[in-house]
Structures are given as C-alpha cells and as structure tokens.
Short mmCIF file of C-alpha atoms in Angstrom, two decimals:
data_model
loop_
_atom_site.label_atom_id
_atom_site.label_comp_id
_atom_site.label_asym_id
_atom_site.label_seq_id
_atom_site.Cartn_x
_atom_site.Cartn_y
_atom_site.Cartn_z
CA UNK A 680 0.00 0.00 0.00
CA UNK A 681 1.43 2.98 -0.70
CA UNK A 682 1.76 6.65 1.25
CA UNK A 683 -1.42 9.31 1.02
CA UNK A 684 0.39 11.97 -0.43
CA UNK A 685 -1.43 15.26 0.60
CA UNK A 686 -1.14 18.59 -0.55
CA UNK A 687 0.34 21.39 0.62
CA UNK A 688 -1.55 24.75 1.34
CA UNK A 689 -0.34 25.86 -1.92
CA UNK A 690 -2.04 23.45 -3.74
CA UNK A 691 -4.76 23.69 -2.70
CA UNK A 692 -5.11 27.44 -3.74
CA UNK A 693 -3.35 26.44 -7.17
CA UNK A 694 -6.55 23.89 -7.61
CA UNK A 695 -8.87 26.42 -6.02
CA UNK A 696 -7.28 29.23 -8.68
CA UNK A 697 -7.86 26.29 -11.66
CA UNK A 698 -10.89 25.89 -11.21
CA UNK A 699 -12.03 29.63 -11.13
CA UNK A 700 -10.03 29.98 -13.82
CA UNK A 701 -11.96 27.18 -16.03
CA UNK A 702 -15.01 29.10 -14.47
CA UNK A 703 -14.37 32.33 -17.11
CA UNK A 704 -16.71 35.38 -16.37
CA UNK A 705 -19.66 33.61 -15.47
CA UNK A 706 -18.16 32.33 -12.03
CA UNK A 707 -18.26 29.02 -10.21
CA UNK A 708 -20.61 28.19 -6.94
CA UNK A 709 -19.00 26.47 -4.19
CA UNK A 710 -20.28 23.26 -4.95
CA UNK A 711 -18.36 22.94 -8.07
CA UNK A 712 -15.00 24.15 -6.65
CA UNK A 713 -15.39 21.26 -4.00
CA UNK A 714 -16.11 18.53 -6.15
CA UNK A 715 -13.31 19.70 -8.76
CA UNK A 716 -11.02 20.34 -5.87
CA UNK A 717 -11.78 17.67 -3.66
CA UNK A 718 -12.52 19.89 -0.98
CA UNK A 719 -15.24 19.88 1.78
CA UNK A 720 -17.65 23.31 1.45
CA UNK A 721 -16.26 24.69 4.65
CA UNK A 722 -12.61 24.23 3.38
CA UNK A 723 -13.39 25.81 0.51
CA UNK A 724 -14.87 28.80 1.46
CA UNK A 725 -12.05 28.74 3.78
CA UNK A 726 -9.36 29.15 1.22
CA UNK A 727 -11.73 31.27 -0.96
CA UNK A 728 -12.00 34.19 1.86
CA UNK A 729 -7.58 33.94 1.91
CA UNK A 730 -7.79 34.04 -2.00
CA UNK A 731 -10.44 37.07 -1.95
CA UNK A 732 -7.89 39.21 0.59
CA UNK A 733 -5.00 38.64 -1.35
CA UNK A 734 -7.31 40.04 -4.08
CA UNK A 735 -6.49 36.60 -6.12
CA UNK A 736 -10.55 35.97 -6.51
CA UNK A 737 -13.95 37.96 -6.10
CA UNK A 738 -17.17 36.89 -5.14
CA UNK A 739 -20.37 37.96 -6.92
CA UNK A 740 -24.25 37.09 -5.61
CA UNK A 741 -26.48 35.73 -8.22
CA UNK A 742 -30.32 35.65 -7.62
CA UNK A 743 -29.11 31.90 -5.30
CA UNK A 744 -25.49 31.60 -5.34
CA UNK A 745 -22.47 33.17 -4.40
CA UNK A 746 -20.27 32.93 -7.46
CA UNK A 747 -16.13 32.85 -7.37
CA UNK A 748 -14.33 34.31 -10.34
CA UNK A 749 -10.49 34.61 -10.79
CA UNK A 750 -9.17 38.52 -10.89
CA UNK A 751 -6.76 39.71 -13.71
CA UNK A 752 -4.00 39.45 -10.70
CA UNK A 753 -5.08 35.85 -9.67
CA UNK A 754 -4.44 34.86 -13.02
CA UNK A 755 -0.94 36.27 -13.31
CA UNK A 756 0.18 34.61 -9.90
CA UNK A 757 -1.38 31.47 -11.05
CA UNK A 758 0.92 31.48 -14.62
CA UNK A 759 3.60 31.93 -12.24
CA UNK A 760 2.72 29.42 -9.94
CA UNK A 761 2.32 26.71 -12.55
CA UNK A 762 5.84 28.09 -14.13
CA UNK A 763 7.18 27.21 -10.37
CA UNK A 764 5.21 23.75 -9.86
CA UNK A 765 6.72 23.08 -13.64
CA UNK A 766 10.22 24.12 -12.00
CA UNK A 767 10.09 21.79 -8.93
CA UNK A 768 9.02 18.75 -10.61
CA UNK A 769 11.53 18.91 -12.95
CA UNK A 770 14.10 18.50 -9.88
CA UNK A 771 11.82 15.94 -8.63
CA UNK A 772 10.75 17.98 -5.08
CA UNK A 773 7.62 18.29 -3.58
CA UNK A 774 6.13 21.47 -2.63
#
C-alpha cells in the first residue's frame, strides 16, 4: 500500500485558482469548486476568503449563489505558480 500523499496549502489554492479559472466570467458556486477540488464546502470557502484578501478571486451574488471568479492578478500569480510547480518537478521535489 502505498503513502497518502497530501497537498500542501499551496495546492490547494493552485486547484482552487484552476478551477475559477476554467469558471471564465460567469463564475463558479461552491459546490463545483469542492467537487473539482476535492474539498469539503467549509474548506473551501475557507481558502476562498484567503484568495479574496490577497485580491487573487472575487465573489459575486447571483439571484441563489455566491459565485467565485479569478481577478486579472489571480491569473498572473497562477501562470507563475504553474511556471514554479513546472520548475520543482523537474528537480523531482515536492512542494
């Protein structure tokens, strides 16, 4: 059997930053970011109010959601953070 490999905080805001991303304009409910991200609801909202002060994702209220989109500065630090996640595995480390 082999080791659960988790992921780090990071990660978790790169998958979180995906998935908005994927979202485009329209936004993505909670809901979807869990599933995708393989998150609980309260851990993602978690991680979506850090990602909202950083100023990395807004929120937006639809007639019965709350809606997450990716800002024009989320997607810049997510380029780069794919450039670095591109950087470590190519020296075989984990993050």
């Amino acid at each position: 059997m082999s080791k659960q490999q988790y992921r780090s905080e990071m990660g978790i805001m790169g998958d979180i930053l995906d998935v908005t991303m994927n979202g485009g304009q329209q936004g993505v409910i909670v809901s979807a970011i869990s599933r995708r991200a393989n998150l609980s609801h309260y851990a993602v909202l978690d991680k979506c109010e850090k990602l909202i002060n950083a100023g990395l994702v807004e929120t937006r209220r639809d007639d019965r959601n709350r809606k997450f989109m990716i800002t024009e500065k989320g997607l810049k630090f997510f380029d780069e953070f794919k450039n670095f996640q591109n950087l470590l595995e190519s020296m075989n480390l984990r993050y």
